Amino acid sequence: MLYICTMYKRYTCLIAWLLFTCSVYAQSADSLVAMGMRLEQGRQEAKALQMYKAALKIDSTDLKALSRASILSMRAGNRQVSPELKAVYFDAAKEYATNALKKDPDDKEANLAMAMALQQLSLTAGAKQKAGYLKAVKTYTDKALLIDSAYGRAWYVQGNWNYQVSSLNFAEKAATRLLFGRLPQASMDQAIADYQKCLRLDPSFILNLYKLAGAYHAKGKDLKAISTLRQALRLRPVLQDDHKIQDDCRKMIQSLE
């Protein structure tokens, strides 16, 4: 009897999944992208990514699906513990962004998606490969800002770039000089300015505030860092990871007080 109940449950789940799959693929790419956007707003990024992937099975060149799939793959990679799994997600993010740029090289979100994917890949790369990634990150971020100078998320990525380049070790700086011809202009002060610009344009972006606080701390401005972290805690979570980032803000406040 137990065996029959177990098999019944399995078949019921299988039928439900098949019905869901059929209903998904019966829809247009546009409607699936719209569903993905609604799921993102509900902080259900894994399901949203499934919608974008389903849309791409219908239309592999859908620009919005490619860009959002890239950005959500990058975020999913950040949640992984295993370096190998992180790399899988970041490589997927890069591939989606590459295809988005093939569709429209002048799309600001596609350029940002590529910059974000490469920025994550650079964090675990060797000195020479990191230099190449950083050069590309700057290129794509500059392009996104050239398209739209009021693009808050691009200023955030620019802030990350300045933070990262100004924090390079000797070997990484040497490799970067070889690739760029000279060390690109980057500083923690400029990172702070970029994060502040993102804050003005996108005040609900909690991760930007957390990174801004980190830059203040790096400059020895802990009172400003604590004030910025408390500002982040007053915001309503918007993205799936915002609760965790706010927990990180609380921990950072405790470490600075």
mmCIF file of N, CA and C in Angstrom, residues 105-206:
data_model
loop_
_atom_site.group_PDB
_atom_site.id
_atom_site.type_symbol
_atom_site.label_atom_id
_atom_site.label_comp_id
_atom_site.label_asym_id
_atom_site.label_seq_id
_atom_site.Cartn_x
_atom_site.Cartn_y
_atom_site.Cartn_z
ATOM 1 N N PRO A 105 24.928 45.556 -29.957
ATOM 2 C CA PRO A 105 26.127 46.008 -29.237
ATOM 3 C C PRO A 105 25.942 47.357 -28.551
ATOM 4 N N ASP A 106 24.849 48.059 -28.861
ATOM 5 C CA ASP A 106 24.606 49.366 -28.261
ATOM 6 C C ASP A 106 23.515 49.330 -27.196
ATOM 7 N N ASP A 107 23.211 48.140 -26.699
ATOM 8 C CA ASP A 107 22.225 48.021 -25.630
ATOM 9 C C ASP A 107 22.926 48.191 -24.287
ATOM 10 N N LYS A 108 22.445 49.114 -23.458
ATOM 11 C CA LYS A 108 23.147 49.424 -22.207
ATOM 12 C C LYS A 108 23.127 48.249 -21.235
ATOM 13 N N GLU A 109 22.011 47.521 -21.164
ATOM 14 C CA GLU A 109 21.934 46.406 -20.221
ATOM 15 C C GLU A 109 22.815 45.246 -20.657
ATOM 16 N N ALA A 110 22.932 45.022 -21.959
ATOM 17 C CA ALA A 110 23.806 43.966 -22.462
ATOM 18 C C ALA A 110 25.266 44.288 -22.148
ATOM 19 N N ASN A 111 25.654 45.543 -22.316
ATOM 20 C CA ASN A 111 27.026 45.955 -21.974
ATOM 21 C C ASN A 111 27.279 45.821 -20.481
ATOM 22 N N LEU A 112 26.291 46.200 -19.674
ATOM 23 C CA LEU A 112 26.438 46.069 -18.221
ATOM 24 C C LEU A 112 26.529 44.605 -17.823
ATOM 25 N N ALA A 113 25.707 43.759 -18.430
ATOM 26 C CA ALA A 113 25.724 42.330 -18.109
ATOM 27 C C ALA A 113 27.098 41.735 -18.382
ATOM 28 N N MET A 114 27.700 42.105 -19.496
ATOM 29 C CA MET A 114 29.034 41.599 -19.805
ATOM 30 C C MET A 114 30.053 42.112 -18.788
ATOM 31 N N ALA A 115 29.981 43.392 -18.452
ATOM 32 C CA ALA A 115 30.912 43.957 -17.466
ATOM 33 C C ALA A 115 30.786 43.247 -16.129
ATOM 34 N N MET A 116 29.570 42.948 -15.706
ATOM 35 C CA MET A 116 29.348 42.287 -14.427
ATOM 36 C C MET A 116 29.869 40.851 -14.438
ATOM 37 N N ALA A 117 29.632 40.141 -15.529
ATOM 38 C CA ALA A 117 30.110 38.763 -15.622
ATOM 39 C C ALA A 117 31.631 38.709 -15.586
ATOM 40 N N LEU A 118 32.275 39.589 -16.336
ATOM 41 C CA LEU A 118 33.740 39.607 -16.381
ATOM 42 C C LEU A 118 34.329 40.064 -15.051
ATOM 43 N N GLN A 119 33.635 40.967 -14.382
ATOM 44 C CA GLN A 119 34.120 41.425 -13.077
ATOM 45 C C GLN A 119 34.147 40.270 -12.077
ATOM 46 N N GLN A 120 33.127 39.445 -12.111
ATOM 47 C CA GLN A 120 33.105 38.280 -11.210
ATOM 48 C C GLN A 120 34.194 37.275 -11.589
ATOM 49 N N LEU A 121 34.375 37.035 -12.872
ATOM 50 C CA LEU A 121 35.416 36.106 -13.309
ATOM 51 C C LEU A 121 36.802 36.606 -12.926
ATOM 52 N N SER A 122 36.980 37.918 -12.894
ATOM 53 C CA SER A 122 38.297 38.491 -12.576
ATOM 54 C C SER A 122 38.699 38.243 -11.124
ATOM 55 N N LEU A 123 37.724 38.035 -10.245
ATOM 56 C CA LEU A 123 38.020 37.935 -8.819
ATOM 57 C C LEU A 123 38.834 36.700 -8.462
ATOM 58 N N THR A 124 38.736 35.661 -9.291
ATOM 59 C CA THR A 124 39.473 34.424 -9.006
ATOM 60 C C THR A 124 40.512 34.103 -10.084
ATOM 61 N N ALA A 125 40.749 35.026 -10.990
ATOM 62 C CA ALA A 125 41.684 34.784 -12.099
ATOM 63 C C ALA A 125 43.119 35.075 -11.676
ATOM 64 N N GLY A 126 44.062 34.501 -12.407
ATOM 65 C CA GLY A 126 45.468 34.810 -12.203
ATOM 66 C C GLY A 126 45.769 36.222 -12.653
ATOM 67 N N ALA A 127 46.972 36.700 -12.344
ATOM 68 C CA ALA A 127 47.315 38.106 -12.568
ATOM 69 C C ALA A 127 47.124 38.534 -14.019
ATOM 70 N N LYS A 128 47.627 37.749 -14.975
ATOM 71 C CA LYS A 128 47.555 38.140 -16.382
ATOM 72 C C LYS A 128 46.121 38.119 -16.890
ATOM 73 N N GLN A 129 45.400 37.038 -16.549
ATOM 74 C CA GLN A 129 44.008 36.934 -16.994
ATOM 75 C C GLN A 129 43.148 37.995 -16.325
ATOM 76 N N LYS A 130 43.432 38.287 -15.048
ATOM 77 C CA LYS A 130 42.684 39.323 -14.336
ATOM 78 C C LYS A 130 42.850 40.674 -15.030
ATOM 79 N N ALA A 131 44.071 40.971 -15.467
ATOM 80 C CA ALA A 131 44.315 42.233 -16.161
ATOM 81 C C ALA A 131 43.458 42.341 -17.413
ATOM 82 N N GLY A 132 43.357 41.239 -18.155
ATOM 83 C CA GLY A 132 42.529 41.234 -19.357
ATOM 84 C C GLY A 132 41.062 41.451 -19.038
ATOM 85 N N TYR A 133 40.590 40.783 -17.996
ATOM 86 C CA TYR A 133 39.198 40.960 -17.580
ATOM 87 C C TYR A 133 38.934 42.409 -17.173
ATOM 88 N N LEU A 134 39.858 42.980 -16.400
ATOM 89 C CA LEU A 134 39.653 44.337 -15.908
ATOM 90 C C LEU A 134 39.614 45.355 -17.045
ATOM 91 N N LYS A 135 40.459 45.129 -18.047
ATOM 92 C CA LYS A 135 40.435 46.015 -19.214
ATOM 93 C C LYS A 135 39.080 45.935 -19.911
ATOM 94 N N ALA A 136 38.557 44.710 -20.052
ATOM 95 C CA ALA A 136 37.266 44.529 -20.712
ATOM 96 C C ALA A 136 36.129 45.099 -19.875
ATOM 97 N N VAL A 137 36.189 44.920 -18.559
ATOM 98 C CA VAL A 137 35.160 45.477 -17.674
ATOM 99 C C VAL A 137 35.054 46.984 -17.873
ATOM 100 N N LYS A 138 36.207 47.648 -17.919
ATOM 101 C CA LYS A 138 36.216 49.105 -18.107
ATOM 102 C C LYS A 138 35.605 49.484 -19.452
ATOM 103 N N THR A 139 35.948 48.727 -20.484
ATOM 104 C CA THR A 139 35.426 49.006 -21.826
ATOM 105 C C THR A 139 33.908 48.912 -21.859
ATOM 106 N N TYR A 140 33.360 47.825 -21.311
ATOM 107 C CA TYR A 140 31.912 47.619 -21.361
ATOM 108 C C TYR A 140 31.168 48.578 -20.436
ATOM 109 N N THR A 141 31.762 48.885 -19.286
ATOM 110 C CA THR A 141 31.108 49.835 -18.380
ATOM 111 C C THR A 141 31.094 51.229 -18.990
ATOM 112 N N ASP A 142 32.218 51.625 -19.577
ATOM 113 C CA ASP A 142 32.272 52.927 -20.248
ATOM 114 C C ASP A 142 31.232 53.012 -21.359
ATOM 115 N N LYS A 143 31.056 51.914 -22.075
ATOM 116 C CA LYS A 143 30.076 51.900 -23.169
ATOM 117 C C LYS A 143 28.660 52.059 -22.615
ATOM 118 N N ALA A 144 28.356 51.357 -21.533
ATOM 119 C CA ALA A 144 27.027 51.472 -20.926
ATOM 120 C C ALA A 144 26.754 52.904 -20.474
ATOM 121 N N LEU A 145 27.772 53.549 -19.894
ATOM 122 C CA LEU A 145 27.609 54.924 -19.420
ATOM 123 C C LEU A 145 27.578 55.928 -20.571
ATOM 124 N N LEU A 146 28.237 55.599 -21.670
ATOM 125 C CA LEU A 146 28.173 56.448 -22.859
ATOM 126 C C LEU A 146 26.756 56.432 -23.426
ATOM 127 N N ILE A 147 26.126 55.267 -23.368
ATOM 128 C CA ILE A 147 24.749 55.122 -23.850
ATOM 129 C C ILE A 147 23.777 55.848 -22.926
ATOM 130 N N ASP A 148 24.022 55.711 -21.612
ATOM 131 C CA ASP A 148 23.132 56.327 -20.621
ATOM 132 C C ASP A 148 23.954 56.733 -19.392
ATOM 133 N N SER A 149 24.274 58.011 -19.312
ATOM 134 C CA SER A 149 25.114 58.488 -18.212
ATOM 135 C C SER A 149 24.380 58.473 -16.872
ATOM 136 N N ALA A 150 23.054 58.268 -16.897
ATOM 137 C CA ALA A 150 22.267 58.211 -15.668
ATOM 138 C C ALA A 150 21.933 56.761 -15.285
ATOM 139 N N TYR A 151 22.735 55.835 -15.768
ATOM 140 C CA TYR A 151 22.509 54.403 -15.508
ATOM 141 C C TYR A 151 23.173 54.055 -14.168
ATOM 142 N N GLY A 152 22.387 54.048 -13.099
ATOM 143 C CA GLY A 152 22.923 53.863 -11.763
ATOM 144 C C GLY A 152 23.729 52.597 -11.584
ATOM 145 N N ARG A 153 23.240 51.476 -12.099
ATOM 146 C CA ARG A 153 23.936 50.203 -11.911
ATOM 147 C C ARG A 153 25.300 50.202 -12.595
ATOM 148 N N ALA A 154 25.423 50.948 -13.676
ATOM 149 C CA ALA A 154 26.728 51.037 -14.348
ATOM 150 C C ALA A 154 27.723 51.816 -13.490
ATOM 151 N N TRP A 155 27.250 52.842 -12.788
ATOM 152 C CA TRP A 155 28.140 53.572 -11.878
ATOM 153 C C TRP A 155 28.573 52.680 -10.724
ATOM 154 N N TYR A 156 27.692 51.778 -10.302
ATOM 155 C CA TYR A 156 28.058 50.807 -9.263
ATOM 156 C C TYR A 156 29.194 49.906 -9.743
ATOM 157 N N VAL A 157 29.069 49.376 -10.962
ATOM 158 C CA VAL A 157 30.119 48.511 -11.518
ATOM 159 C C VAL A 157 31.408 49.300 -11.705
ATOM 160 N N GLN A 158 31.285 50.555 -12.117
ATOM 161 C CA GLN A 158 32.456 51.420 -12.237
ATOM 162 C C GLN A 158 33.126 51.607 -10.870
ATOM 163 N N GLY A 159 32.310 51.747 -9.826
ATOM 164 C CA GLY A 159 32.853 51.845 -8.477
ATOM 165 C C GLY A 159 33.610 50.590 -8.078
ATOM 166 N N ASN A 160 33.034 49.438 -8.393
ATOM 167 C CA ASN A 160 33.720 48.174 -8.118
ATOM 168 C C ASN A 160 35.056 48.099 -8.846
ATOM 169 N N TRP A 161 35.058 48.588 -10.090
ATOM 170 C CA TRP A 161 36.286 48.557 -10.892
ATOM 171 C C TRP A 161 37.367 49.418 -10.252
ATOM 172 N N ASN A 162 37.002 50.618 -9.846
ATOM 173 C CA ASN A 162 37.976 51.504 -9.198
ATOM 174 C C ASN A 162 38.474 50.909 -7.886
ATOM 175 N N TYR A 163 37.569 50.323 -7.118
ATOM 176 C CA TYR A 163 37.944 49.675 -5.858
ATOM 177 C C TYR A 163 38.929 48.546 -6.132
ATOM 178 N N GLN A 164 38.607 47.708 -7.109
ATOM 179 C CA GLN A 164 39.428 46.529 -7.395
ATOM 180 C C GLN A 164 40.796 46.914 -7.946
ATOM 181 N N VAL A 165 40.823 47.825 -8.907
ATOM 182 C CA VAL A 165 42.098 48.206 -9.525
ATOM 183 C C VAL A 165 43.004 48.916 -8.521
ATOM 184 N N SER A 166 42.421 49.759 -7.676
ATOM 185 C CA SER A 166 43.236 50.466 -6.684
ATOM 186 C C SER A 166 43.743 49.533 -5.586
ATOM 187 N N SER A 167 43.182 48.311 -5.517
ATOM 188 C CA SER A 167 43.587 47.346 -4.489
ATOM 189 C C SER A 167 44.451 46.216 -5.042
ATOM 190 N N LEU A 168 44.895 46.315 -6.303
ATOM 191 C CA LEU A 168 45.694 45.248 -6.907
ATOM 192 C C LEU A 168 47.032 45.081 -6.190
ATOM 193 N N ASN A 169 47.517 43.830 -6.122
ATOM 194 C CA ASN A 169 48.847 43.596 -5.550
ATOM 195 C C ASN A 169 49.921 43.879 -6.611
ATOM 196 N N PHE A 170 51.184 43.726 -6.229
ATOM 197 C CA PHE A 170 52.288 44.102 -7.124
ATOM 198 C C PHE A 170 52.252 43.330 -8.441
ATOM 199 N N ALA A 171 52.067 42.003 -8.373
ATOM 200 C CA ALA A 171 52.062 41.173 -9.587
ATOM 201 C C ALA A 171 50.900 41.566 -10.505
ATOM 202 N N GLU A 172 49.743 41.826 -9.910
ATOM 203 C CA GLU A 172 48.577 42.197 -10.699
ATOM 204 C C GLU A 172 48.765 43.572 -11.333
ATOM 205 N N LYS A 173 49.391 44.490 -10.606
ATOM 206 C CA LYS A 173 49.664 45.809 -11.174
ATOM 207 C C LYS A 173 50.643 45.722 -12.335
ATOM 208 N N ALA A 174 51.652 44.849 -12.205
ATOM 209 C CA ALA A 174 52.635 44.682 -13.279
ATOM 210 C C ALA A 174 51.962 44.131 -14.533
ATOM 211 N N ALA A 175 51.093 43.141 -14.350
ATOM 212 C CA ALA A 175 50.395 42.558 -15.496
ATOM 213 C C ALA A 175 49.461 43.578 -16.134
ATOM 214 N N THR A 176 48.827 44.393 -15.306
ATOM 215 C CA THR A 176 47.916 45.416 -15.817
ATOM 216 C C THR A 176 48.668 46.481 -16.605
ATOM 217 N N ARG A 177 49.869 46.859 -16.121
ATOM 218 C CA ARG A 177 50.686 47.838 -16.852
ATOM 219 C C ARG A 177 51.048 47.319 -18.236
ATOM 220 N N LEU A 178 51.409 46.029 -18.305
ATOM 221 C CA LEU A 178 51.782 45.439 -19.588
ATOM 222 C C LEU A 178 50.618 45.475 -20.565
ATOM 223 N N LEU A 179 49.415 45.219 -20.050
ATOM 224 C CA LEU A 179 48.250 45.147 -20.922
ATOM 225 C C LEU A 179 47.750 46.532 -21.314
ATOM 226 N N PHE A 180 47.714 47.456 -20.363
ATOM 227 C CA PHE A 180 47.189 48.786 -20.620
ATOM 228 C C PHE A 180 48.243 49.732 -21.201
ATOM 229 N N GLY A 181 49.526 49.384 -21.045
ATOM 230 C CA GLY A 181 50.575 50.310 -21.423
ATOM 231 C C GLY A 181 50.967 51.164 -20.234
ATOM 232 N N ARG A 182 50.024 51.456 -19.389
ATOM 233 C CA ARG A 182 50.273 52.143 -18.122
ATOM 234 C C ARG A 182 49.133 51.768 -17.177
ATOM 235 N N LEU A 183 49.363 51.943 -15.915
ATOM 236 C CA LEU A 183 48.330 51.609 -14.945
ATOM 237 C C LEU A 183 47.158 52.571 -15.114
ATOM 238 N N PRO A 184 45.950 52.060 -15.320
ATOM 239 C CA PRO A 184 44.806 52.954 -15.520
ATOM 240 C C PRO A 184 44.544 53.792 -14.276
ATOM 241 N N GLN A 185 43.987 54.968 -14.484
ATOM 242 C CA GLN A 185 43.671 55.853 -13.366
ATOM 243 C C GLN A 185 42.538 55.233 -12.551
ATOM 244 N N ALA A 186 42.838 54.898 -11.311
ATOM 245 C CA ALA A 186 41.838 54.306 -10.427
ATOM 246 C C ALA A 186 42.223 54.639 -9.001
ATOM 247 N N SER A 187 41.239 54.873 -8.162
ATOM 248 C CA SER A 187 41.521 55.199 -6.771
ATOM 249 C C SER A 187 40.315 54.861 -5.916
ATOM 250 N N MET A 188 40.544 54.728 -4.612
ATOM 251 C CA MET A 188 39.443 54.485 -3.698
ATOM 252 C C MET A 188 38.529 55.703 -3.632
ATOM 253 N N ASP A 189 39.108 56.903 -3.747
ATOM 254 C CA ASP A 189 38.289 58.125 -3.772
ATOM 255 C C ASP A 189 37.330 58.108 -4.963
ATOM 256 N N GLN A 190 37.836 57.645 -6.119
ATOM 257 C CA GLN A 190 36.977 57.583 -7.293
ATOM 258 C C GLN A 190 35.902 56.512 -7.135
ATOM 259 N N ALA A 191 36.262 55.397 -6.477
ATOM 260 C CA ALA A 191 35.266 54.360 -6.197
ATOM 261 C C ALA A 191 34.136 54.940 -5.351
ATOM 262 N N ILE A 192 34.495 55.707 -4.320
ATOM 263 C CA ILE A 192 33.488 56.345 -3.459
ATOM 264 C C ILE A 192 32.605 57.284 -4.278
ATOM 265 N N ALA A 193 33.221 58.068 -5.160
ATOM 266 C CA ALA A 193 32.453 58.996 -5.999
ATOM 267 C C ALA A 193 31.481 58.244 -6.903
ATOM 268 N N ASP A 194 31.928 57.102 -7.452
ATOM 269 C CA ASP A 194 31.061 56.297 -8.320
ATOM 270 C C ASP A 194 29.893 55.696 -7.541
ATOM 271 N N TYR A 195 30.182 55.150 -6.365
ATOM 272 C CA TYR A 195 29.110 54.591 -5.532
ATOM 273 C C TYR A 195 28.116 55.678 -5.119
ATOM 274 N N GLN A 196 28.628 56.867 -4.817
ATOM 275 C CA GLN A 196 27.748 57.978 -4.452
ATOM 276 C C GLN A 196 26.857 58.380 -5.620
ATOM 277 N N LYS A 197 27.410 58.337 -6.821
ATOM 278 C CA LYS A 197 26.619 58.674 -7.999
ATOM 279 C C LYS A 197 25.526 57.621 -8.209
ATOM 280 N N CYS A 198 25.865 56.353 -8.000
ATOM 281 C CA CYS A 198 24.863 55.287 -8.083
ATOM 282 C C CYS A 198 23.776 55.503 -7.042
ATOM 283 N N LEU A 199 24.174 55.909 -5.840
ATOM 284 C CA LEU A 199 23.211 56.140 -4.759
ATOM 285 C C LEU A 199 22.213 57.232 -5.138
ATOM 286 N N ARG A 200 22.689 58.296 -5.766
ATOM 287 C CA ARG A 200 21.789 59.373 -6.184
ATOM 288 C C ARG A 200 20.814 58.899 -7.255
ATOM 289 N N LEU A 201 21.292 58.059 -8.150
ATOM 290 C CA LEU A 201 20.468 57.603 -9.266
ATOM 291 C C LEU A 201 19.602 56.391 -8.927
ATOM 292 N N ASP A 202 20.065 55.577 -7.979
ATOM 293 C CA ASP A 202 19.379 54.322 -7.637
ATOM 294 C C ASP A 202 19.421 54.144 -6.114
ATOM 295 N N PRO A 203 18.673 54.975 -5.371
ATOM 296 C CA PRO A 203 18.792 54.994 -3.913
ATOM 297 C C PRO A 203 18.325 53.729 -3.199
ATOM 298 N N SER A 204 17.589 52.853 -3.873
ATOM 299 C CA SER A 204 17.098 51.628 -3.232
ATOM 300 C C SER A 204 18.049 50.441 -3.395
ATOM 301 N N PHE A 205 19.195 50.659 -4.031
ATOM 302 C CA PHE A 205 20.141 49.576 -4.331
ATOM 303 C C PHE A 205 21.003 49.324 -3.085
ATOM 304 N N ILE A 206 20.620 48.344 -2.294
ATOM 305 C CA ILE A 206 21.244 48.079 -0.997
ATOM 306 C C ILE A 206 22.699 47.646 -1.134
#
